[in-house]
mmCIF file of C-alpha atoms (C1' of nucleotides) in Angstrom:
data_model
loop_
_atom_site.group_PDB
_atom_site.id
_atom_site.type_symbol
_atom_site.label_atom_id
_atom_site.label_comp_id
_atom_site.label_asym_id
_atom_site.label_seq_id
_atom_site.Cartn_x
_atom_site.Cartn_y
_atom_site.Cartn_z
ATOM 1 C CA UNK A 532 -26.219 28.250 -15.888
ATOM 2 C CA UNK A 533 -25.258 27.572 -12.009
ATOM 3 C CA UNK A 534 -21.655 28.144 -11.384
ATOM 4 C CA UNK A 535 -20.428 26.496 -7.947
ATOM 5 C CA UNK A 536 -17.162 26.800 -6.705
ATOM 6 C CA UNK A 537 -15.148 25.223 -3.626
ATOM 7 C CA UNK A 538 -12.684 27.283 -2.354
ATOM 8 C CA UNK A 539 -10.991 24.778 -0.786
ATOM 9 C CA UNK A 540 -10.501 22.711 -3.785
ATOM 10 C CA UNK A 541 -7.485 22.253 -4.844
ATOM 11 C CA UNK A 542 -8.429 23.024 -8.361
ATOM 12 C CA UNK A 543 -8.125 26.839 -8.767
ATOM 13 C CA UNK A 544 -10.995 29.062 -8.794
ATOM 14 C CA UNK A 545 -10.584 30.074 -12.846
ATOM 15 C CA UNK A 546 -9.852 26.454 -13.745
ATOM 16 C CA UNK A 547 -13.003 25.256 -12.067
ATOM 17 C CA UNK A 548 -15.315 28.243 -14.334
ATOM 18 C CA UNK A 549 -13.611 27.435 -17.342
ATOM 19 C CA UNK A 550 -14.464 23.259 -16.934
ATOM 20 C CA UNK A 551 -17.990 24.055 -15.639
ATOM 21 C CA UNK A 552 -18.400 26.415 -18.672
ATOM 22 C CA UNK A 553 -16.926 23.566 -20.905
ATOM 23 C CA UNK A 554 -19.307 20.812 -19.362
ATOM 24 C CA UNK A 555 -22.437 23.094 -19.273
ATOM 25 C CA UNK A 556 -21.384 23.427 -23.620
ATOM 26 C CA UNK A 557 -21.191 19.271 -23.343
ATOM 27 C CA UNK A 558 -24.560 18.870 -21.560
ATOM 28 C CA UNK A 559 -26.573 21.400 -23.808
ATOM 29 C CA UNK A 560 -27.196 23.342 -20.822
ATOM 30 C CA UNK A 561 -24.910 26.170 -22.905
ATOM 31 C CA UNK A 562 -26.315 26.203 -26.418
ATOM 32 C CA UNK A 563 -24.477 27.898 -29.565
ATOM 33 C CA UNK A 564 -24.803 31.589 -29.365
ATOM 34 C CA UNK A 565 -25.614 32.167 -25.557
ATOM 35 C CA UNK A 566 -24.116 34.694 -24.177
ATOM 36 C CA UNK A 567 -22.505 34.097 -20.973
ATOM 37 C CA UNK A 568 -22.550 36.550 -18.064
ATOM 38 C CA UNK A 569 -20.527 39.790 -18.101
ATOM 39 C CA UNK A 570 -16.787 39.188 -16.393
ATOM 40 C CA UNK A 571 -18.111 41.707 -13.551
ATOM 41 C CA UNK A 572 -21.864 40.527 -13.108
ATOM 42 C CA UNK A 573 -20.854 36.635 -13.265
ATOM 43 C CA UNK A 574 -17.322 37.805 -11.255
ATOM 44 C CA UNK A 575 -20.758 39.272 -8.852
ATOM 45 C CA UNK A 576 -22.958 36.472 -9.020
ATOM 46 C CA UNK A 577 -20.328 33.681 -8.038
ATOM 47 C CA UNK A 578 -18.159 36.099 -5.254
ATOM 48 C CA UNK A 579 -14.832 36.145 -6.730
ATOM 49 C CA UNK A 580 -12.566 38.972 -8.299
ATOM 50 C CA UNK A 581 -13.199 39.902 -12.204
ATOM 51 C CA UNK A 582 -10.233 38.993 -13.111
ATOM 52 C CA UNK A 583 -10.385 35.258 -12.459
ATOM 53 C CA UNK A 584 -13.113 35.129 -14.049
ATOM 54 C CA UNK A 585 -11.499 36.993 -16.975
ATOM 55 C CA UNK A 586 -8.922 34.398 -16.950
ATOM 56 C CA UNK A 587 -11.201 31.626 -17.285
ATOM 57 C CA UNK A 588 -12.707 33.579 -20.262
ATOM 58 C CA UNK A 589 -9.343 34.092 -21.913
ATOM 59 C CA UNK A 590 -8.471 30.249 -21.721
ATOM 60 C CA UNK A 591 -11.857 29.102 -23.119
ATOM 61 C CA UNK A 592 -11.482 31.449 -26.041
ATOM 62 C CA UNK A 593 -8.144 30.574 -26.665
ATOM 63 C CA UNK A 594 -9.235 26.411 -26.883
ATOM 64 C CA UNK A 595 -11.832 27.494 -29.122
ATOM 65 C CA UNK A 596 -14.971 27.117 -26.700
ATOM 66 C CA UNK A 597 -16.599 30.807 -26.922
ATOM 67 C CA UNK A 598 -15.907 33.694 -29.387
ATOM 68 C CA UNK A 599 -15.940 37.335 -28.096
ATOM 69 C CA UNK A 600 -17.539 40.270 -29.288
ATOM 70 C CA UNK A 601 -17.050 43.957 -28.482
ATOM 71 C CA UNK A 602 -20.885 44.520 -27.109
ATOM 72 C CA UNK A 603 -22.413 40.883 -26.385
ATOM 73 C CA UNK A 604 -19.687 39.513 -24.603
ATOM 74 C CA UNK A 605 -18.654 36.087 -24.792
ATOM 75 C CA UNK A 606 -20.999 33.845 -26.673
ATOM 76 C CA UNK A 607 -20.959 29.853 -26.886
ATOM 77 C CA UNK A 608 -19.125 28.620 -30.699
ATOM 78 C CA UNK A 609 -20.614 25.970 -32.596
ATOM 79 C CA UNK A 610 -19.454 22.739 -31.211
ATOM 80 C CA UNK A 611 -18.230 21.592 -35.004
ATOM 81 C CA UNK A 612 -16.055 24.528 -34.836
ATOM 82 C CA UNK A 613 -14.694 23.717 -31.489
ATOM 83 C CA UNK A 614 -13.348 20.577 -32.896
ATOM 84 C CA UNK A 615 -9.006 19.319 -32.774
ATOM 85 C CA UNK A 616 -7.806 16.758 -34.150
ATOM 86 C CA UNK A 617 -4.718 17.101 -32.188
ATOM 87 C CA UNK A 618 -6.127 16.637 -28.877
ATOM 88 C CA UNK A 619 -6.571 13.353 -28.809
ATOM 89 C CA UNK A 620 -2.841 12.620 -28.585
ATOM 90 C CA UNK A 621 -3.238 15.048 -26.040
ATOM 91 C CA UNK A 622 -5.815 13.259 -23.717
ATOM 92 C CA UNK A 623 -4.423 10.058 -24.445
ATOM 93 C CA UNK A 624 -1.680 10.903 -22.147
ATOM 94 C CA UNK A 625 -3.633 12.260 -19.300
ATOM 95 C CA UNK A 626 -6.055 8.897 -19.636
ATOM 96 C CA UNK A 627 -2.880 6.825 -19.432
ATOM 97 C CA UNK A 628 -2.438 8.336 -16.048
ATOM 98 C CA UNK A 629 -6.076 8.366 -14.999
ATOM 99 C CA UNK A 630 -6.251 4.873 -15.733
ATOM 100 C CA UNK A 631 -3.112 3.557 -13.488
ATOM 101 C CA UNK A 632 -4.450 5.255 -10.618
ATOM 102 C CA UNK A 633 -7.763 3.412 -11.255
ATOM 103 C CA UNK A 634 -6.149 0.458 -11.779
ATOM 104 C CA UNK A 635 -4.457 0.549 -8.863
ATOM 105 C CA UNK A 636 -7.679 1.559 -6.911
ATOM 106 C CA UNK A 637 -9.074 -1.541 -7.794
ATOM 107 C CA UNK A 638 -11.557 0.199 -10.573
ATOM 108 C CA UNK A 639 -12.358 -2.355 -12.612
ATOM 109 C CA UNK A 640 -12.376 -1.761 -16.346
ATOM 110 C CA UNK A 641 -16.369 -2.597 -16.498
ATOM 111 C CA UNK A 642 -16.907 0.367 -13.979
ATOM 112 C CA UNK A 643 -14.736 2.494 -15.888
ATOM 113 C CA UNK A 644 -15.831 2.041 -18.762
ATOM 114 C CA UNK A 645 -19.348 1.610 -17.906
ATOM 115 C CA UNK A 646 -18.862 5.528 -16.269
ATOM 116 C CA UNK A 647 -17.647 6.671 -19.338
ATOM 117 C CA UNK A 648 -20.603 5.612 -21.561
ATOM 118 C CA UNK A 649 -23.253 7.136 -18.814
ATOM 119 C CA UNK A 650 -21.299 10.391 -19.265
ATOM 120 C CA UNK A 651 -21.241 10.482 -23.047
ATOM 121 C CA UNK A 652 -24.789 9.362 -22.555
ATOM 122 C CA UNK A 653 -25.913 12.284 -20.591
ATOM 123 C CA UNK A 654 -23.945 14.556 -23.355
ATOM 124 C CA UNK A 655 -25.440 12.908 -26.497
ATOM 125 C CA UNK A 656 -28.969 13.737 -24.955
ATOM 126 C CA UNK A 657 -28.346 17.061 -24.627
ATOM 127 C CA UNK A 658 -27.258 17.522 -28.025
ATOM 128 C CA UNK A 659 -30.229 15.194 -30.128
ATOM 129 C CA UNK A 660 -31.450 18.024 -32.062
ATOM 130 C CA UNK A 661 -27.995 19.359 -33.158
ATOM 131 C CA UNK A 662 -26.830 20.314 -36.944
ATOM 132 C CA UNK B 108 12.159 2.336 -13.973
ATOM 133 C CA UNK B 109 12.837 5.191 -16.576
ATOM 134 C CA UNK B 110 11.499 8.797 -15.304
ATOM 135 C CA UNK B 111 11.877 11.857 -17.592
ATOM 136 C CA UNK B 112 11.095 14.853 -16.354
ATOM 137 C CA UNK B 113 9.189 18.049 -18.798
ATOM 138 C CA UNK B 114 10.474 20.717 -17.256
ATOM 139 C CA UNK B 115 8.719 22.805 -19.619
ATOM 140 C CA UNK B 116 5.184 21.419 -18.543
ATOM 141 C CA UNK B 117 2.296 22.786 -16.147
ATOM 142 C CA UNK B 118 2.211 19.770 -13.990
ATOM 143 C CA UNK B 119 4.652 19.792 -11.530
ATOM 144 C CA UNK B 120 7.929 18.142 -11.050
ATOM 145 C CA UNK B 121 6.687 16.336 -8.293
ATOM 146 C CA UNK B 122 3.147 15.266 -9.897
ATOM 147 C CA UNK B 123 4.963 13.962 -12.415
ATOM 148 C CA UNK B 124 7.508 12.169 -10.451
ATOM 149 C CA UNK B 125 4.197 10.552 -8.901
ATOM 150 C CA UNK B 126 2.406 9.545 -11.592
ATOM 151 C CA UNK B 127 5.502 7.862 -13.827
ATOM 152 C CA UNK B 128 5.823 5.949 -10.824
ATOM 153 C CA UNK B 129 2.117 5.046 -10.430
ATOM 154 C CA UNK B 130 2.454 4.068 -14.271
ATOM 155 C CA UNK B 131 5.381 1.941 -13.515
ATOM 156 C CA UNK B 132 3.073 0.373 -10.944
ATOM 157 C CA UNK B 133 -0.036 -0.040 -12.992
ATOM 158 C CA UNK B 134 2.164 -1.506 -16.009
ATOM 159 C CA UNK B 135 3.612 -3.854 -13.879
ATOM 160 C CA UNK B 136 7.383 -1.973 -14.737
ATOM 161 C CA UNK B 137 7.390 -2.035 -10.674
ATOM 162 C CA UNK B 138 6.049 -4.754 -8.825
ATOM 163 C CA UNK B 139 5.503 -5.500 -5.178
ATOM 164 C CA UNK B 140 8.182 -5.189 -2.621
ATOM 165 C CA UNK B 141 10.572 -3.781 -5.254
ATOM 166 C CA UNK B 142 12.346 -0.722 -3.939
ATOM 167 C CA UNK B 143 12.319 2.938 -5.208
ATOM 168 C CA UNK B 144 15.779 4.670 -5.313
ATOM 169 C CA UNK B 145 16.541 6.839 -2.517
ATOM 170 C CA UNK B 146 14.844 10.470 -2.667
ATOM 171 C CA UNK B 147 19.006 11.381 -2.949
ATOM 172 C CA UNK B 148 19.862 8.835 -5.519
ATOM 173 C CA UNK B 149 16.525 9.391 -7.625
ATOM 174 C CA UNK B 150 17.042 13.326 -7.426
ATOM 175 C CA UNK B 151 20.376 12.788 -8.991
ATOM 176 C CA UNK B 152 19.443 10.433 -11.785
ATOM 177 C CA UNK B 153 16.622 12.894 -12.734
ATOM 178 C CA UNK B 154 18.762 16.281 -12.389
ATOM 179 C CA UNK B 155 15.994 17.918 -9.602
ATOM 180 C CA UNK B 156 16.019 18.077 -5.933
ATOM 181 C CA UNK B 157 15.971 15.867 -2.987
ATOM 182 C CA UNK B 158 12.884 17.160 -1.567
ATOM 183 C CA UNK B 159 11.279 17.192 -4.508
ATOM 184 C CA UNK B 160 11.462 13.294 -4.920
ATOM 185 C CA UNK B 161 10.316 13.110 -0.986
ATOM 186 C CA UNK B 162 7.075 15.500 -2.013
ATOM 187 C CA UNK B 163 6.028 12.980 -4.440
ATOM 188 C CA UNK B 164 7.210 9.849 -1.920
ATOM 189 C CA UNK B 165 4.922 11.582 0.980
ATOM 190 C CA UNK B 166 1.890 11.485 -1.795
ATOM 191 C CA UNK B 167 2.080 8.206 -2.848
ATOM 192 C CA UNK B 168 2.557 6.659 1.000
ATOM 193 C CA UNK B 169 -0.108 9.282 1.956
ATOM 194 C CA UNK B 170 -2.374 7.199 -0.935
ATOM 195 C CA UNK B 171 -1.258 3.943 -0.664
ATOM 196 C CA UNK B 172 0.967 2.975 -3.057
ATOM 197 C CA UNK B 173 4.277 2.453 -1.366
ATOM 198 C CA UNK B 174 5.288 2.021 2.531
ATOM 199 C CA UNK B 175 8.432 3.573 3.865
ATOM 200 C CA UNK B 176 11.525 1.255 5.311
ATOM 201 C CA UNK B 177 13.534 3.223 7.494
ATOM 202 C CA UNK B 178 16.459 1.273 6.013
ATOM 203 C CA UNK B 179 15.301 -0.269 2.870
ATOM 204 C CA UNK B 180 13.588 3.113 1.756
ATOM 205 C CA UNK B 181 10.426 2.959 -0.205
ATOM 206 C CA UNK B 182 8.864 0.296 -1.139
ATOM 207 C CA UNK B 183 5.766 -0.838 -3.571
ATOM 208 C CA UNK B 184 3.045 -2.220 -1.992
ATOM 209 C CA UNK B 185 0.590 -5.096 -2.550
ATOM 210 C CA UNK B 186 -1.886 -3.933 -5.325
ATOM 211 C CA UNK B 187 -4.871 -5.260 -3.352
ATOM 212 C CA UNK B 188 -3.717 -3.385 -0.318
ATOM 213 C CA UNK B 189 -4.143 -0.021 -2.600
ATOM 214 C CA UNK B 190 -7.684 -0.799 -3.222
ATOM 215 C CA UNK B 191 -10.248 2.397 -2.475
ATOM 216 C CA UNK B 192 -13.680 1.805 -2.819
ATOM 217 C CA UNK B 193 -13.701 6.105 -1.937
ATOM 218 C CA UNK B 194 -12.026 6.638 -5.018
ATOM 219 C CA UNK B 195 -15.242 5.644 -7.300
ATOM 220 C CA UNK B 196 -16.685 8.567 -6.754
ATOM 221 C CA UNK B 197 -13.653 11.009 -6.019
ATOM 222 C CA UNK B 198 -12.645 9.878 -10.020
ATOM 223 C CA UNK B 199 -16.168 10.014 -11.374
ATOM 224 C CA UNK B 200 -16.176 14.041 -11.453
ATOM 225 C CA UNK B 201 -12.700 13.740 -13.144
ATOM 226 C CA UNK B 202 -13.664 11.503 -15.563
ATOM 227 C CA UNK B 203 -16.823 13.822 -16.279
ATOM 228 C CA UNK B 204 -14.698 17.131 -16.805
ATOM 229 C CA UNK B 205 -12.301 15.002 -19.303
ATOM 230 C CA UNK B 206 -15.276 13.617 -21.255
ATOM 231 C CA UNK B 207 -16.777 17.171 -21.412
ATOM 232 C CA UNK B 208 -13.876 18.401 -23.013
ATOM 233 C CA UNK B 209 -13.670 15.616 -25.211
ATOM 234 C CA UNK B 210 -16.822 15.227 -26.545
ATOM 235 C CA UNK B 211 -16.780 19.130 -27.578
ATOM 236 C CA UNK B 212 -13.448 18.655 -29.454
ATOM 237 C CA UNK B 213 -15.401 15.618 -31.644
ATOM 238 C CA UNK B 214 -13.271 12.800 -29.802
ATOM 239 C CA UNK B 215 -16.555 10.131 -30.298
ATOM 240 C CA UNK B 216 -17.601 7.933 -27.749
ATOM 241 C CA UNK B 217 -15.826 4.833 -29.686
ATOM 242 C CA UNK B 218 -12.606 6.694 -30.248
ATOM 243 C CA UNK B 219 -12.890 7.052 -26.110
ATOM 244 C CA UNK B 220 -13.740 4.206 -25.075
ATOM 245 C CA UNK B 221 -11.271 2.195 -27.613
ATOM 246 C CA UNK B 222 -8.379 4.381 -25.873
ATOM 247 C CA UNK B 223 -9.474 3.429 -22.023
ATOM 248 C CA UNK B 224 -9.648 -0.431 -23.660
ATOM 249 C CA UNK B 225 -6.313 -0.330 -25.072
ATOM 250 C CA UNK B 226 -4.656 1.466 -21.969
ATOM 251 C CA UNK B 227 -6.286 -1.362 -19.521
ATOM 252 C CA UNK B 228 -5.317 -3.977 -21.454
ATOM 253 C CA UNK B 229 -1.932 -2.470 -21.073
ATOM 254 C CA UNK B 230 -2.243 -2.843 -17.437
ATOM 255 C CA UNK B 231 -3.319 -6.097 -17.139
ATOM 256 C CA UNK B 232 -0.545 -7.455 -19.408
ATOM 257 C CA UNK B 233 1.696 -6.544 -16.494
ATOM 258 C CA UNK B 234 -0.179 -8.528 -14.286
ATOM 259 C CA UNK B 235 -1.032 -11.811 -14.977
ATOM 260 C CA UNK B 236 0.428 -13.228 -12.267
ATOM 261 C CA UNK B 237 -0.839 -11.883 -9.742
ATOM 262 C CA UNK B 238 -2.052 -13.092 -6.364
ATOM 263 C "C1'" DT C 270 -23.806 60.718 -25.788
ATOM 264 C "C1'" DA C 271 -23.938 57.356 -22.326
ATOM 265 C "C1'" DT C 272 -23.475 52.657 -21.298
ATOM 266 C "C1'" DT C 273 -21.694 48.042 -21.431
ATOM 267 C "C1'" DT C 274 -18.395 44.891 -23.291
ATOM 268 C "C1'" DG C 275 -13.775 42.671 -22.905
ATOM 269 C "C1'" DT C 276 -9.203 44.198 -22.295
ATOM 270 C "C1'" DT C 277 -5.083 46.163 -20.354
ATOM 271 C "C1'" DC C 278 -2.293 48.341 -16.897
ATOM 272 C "C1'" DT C 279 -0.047 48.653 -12.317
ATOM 273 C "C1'" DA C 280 -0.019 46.794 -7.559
ATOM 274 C "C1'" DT C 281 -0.345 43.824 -3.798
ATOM 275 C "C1'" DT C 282 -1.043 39.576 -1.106
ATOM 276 C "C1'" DA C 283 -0.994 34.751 -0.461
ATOM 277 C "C1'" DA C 284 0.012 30.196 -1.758
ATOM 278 C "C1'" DA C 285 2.413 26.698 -4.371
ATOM 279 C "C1'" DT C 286 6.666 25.084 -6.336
ATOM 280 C "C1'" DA C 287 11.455 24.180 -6.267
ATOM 281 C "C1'" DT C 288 15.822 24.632 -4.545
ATOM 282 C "C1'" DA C 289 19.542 24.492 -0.788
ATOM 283 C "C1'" DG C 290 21.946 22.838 3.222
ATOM 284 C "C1'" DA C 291 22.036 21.051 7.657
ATOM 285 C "C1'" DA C 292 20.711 17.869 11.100
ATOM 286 C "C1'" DC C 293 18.090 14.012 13.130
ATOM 287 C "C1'" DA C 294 16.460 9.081 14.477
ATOM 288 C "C1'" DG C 295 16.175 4.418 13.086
ATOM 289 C "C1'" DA C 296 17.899 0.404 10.763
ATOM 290 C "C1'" DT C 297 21.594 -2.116 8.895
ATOM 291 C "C1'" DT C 298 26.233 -3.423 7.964
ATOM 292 C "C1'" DA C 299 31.245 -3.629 8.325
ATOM 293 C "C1'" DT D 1416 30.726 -0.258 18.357
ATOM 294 C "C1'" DA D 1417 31.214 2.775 14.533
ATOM 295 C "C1'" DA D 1418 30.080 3.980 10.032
ATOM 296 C "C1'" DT D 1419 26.621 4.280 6.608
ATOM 297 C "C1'" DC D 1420 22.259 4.800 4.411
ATOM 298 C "C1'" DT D 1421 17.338 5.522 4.925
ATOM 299 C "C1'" DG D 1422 13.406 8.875 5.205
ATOM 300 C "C1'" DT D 1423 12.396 12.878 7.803
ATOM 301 C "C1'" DT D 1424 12.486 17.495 9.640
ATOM 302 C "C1'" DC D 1425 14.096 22.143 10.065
ATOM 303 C "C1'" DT D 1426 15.104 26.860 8.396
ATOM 304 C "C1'" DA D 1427 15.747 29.695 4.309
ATOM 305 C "C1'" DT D 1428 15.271 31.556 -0.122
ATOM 306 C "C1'" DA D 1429 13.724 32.397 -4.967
ATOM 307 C "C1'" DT D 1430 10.349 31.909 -8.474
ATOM 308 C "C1'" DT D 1431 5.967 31.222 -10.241
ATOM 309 C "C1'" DT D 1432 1.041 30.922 -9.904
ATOM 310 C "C1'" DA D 1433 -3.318 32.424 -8.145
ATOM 311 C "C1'" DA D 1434 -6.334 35.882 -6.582
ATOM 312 C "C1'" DT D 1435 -7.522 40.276 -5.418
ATOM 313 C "C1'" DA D 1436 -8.043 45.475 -6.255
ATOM 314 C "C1'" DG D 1437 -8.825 49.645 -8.818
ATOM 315 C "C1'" DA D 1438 -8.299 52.367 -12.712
ATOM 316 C "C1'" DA D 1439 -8.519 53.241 -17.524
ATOM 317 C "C1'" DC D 1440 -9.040 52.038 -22.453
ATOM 318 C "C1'" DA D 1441 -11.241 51.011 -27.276
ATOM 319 C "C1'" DA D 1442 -15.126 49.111 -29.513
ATOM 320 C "C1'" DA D 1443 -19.905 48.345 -30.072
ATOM 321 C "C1'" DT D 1444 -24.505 49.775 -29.360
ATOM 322 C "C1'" DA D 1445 -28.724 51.683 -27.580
#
DNA sequence: TATTTGTTCTATTAAATATAGAACAGATTA
DNA sequence: TAATCTGTTCTATATTTAATAGAACAAATA
């Protein structure tokens, strides 16, 4: 798993672990029951302070992404388990607001939508062989 | 145009100041040439700060979306004039970090793509006749 | 027992956010 | 012309967030 961050994103440095983490889950390159690395040797590996990478850890447990154990660290959950029910009143609002900007862009609907399918696309392939 | 303000949310006062209004535009609640209320005015209706309002008026003329009247104030602009082809791409990694998310809290491609559908057609109601 | 894990604690620095008040130049209106 | 309203700019301050740093802890395990 290849973490790359830009530090002159305006995204901060945890927030940008914790969705690379989520999307490595989403394109099976993150399987159920990895481990991921250690808050010091990833902290290590990437060049940032153990603690933001702690924090990244903290928010993907608390959404349900990874479970954490004593000795093996932070392992990948089932994606069933993962599941909300209430977060798709959640999104909807965020997509409202995607959307206008797009709109306003002059993003068609086609290409929108047409990005979203590749993207579930890639996704579904990397989970064919799933329970 | 009706803003309300979550003072108890992550995104910022001024983000969401911008985006309402970027709503408005998309829904067609504002419409080209139509004035904004002044950053004093606007601050006053919503209960926050005058510079506050002029953050998110900086963001949206910095992007396009309004033009500034040194005595008529701020005003919407042409919808065609907003157009980015840039912006393909800059929403593209967005879109994949949402869909990541998504897909591992069991929102289905369908259930997805339905919402975007639904939110468009929302935008295009308020634009029918257009130029 | 020694090591590795996440976790917790205090501390500090820097940046972002939000507020406050004053003043300015340009455009418009009375 | 004088007054008014516009965004804009300036200094200032307080709060929160983000990121770093180092130390120490309990739990699990080799």
């Amino acid at each position: 798993m290849l973490i790359k961050i830009d530090f002159e994103a305006e995204t901060p440095i945890y927030a940008q672990v914790k969705n690379q983490i989520i999307e490595g889950i989403a394109s099976g390159d993150l399987v159920e029951g990895e481990s991921l690395p250690s808050v010091r040797q990833f902290a290590e590996d990437i060049g940032i302070n153990m603690h933001t990478v702690n924090k990244a850890y903290l928010l993907l447990k608390k959404d349900g992404f990874v479970a954490v154990h004593k000795r093996k660290g932070v392992v990948v959950n089932k994606i069933s388990s993962m599941h909300d029910p209430g977060f798709k009143k959640e999104i909807s609002k965020n997509i409202r607001t995607v959307i206008a900007e797009a709109f306003c862009k002059g993003i068609t609907e086609e290409e929108f939508i047409d990005n979203c399918k590749k993207v579930y696309l890639l996704y579904h392939k990397g989970h064919k062989n799933d329970a």
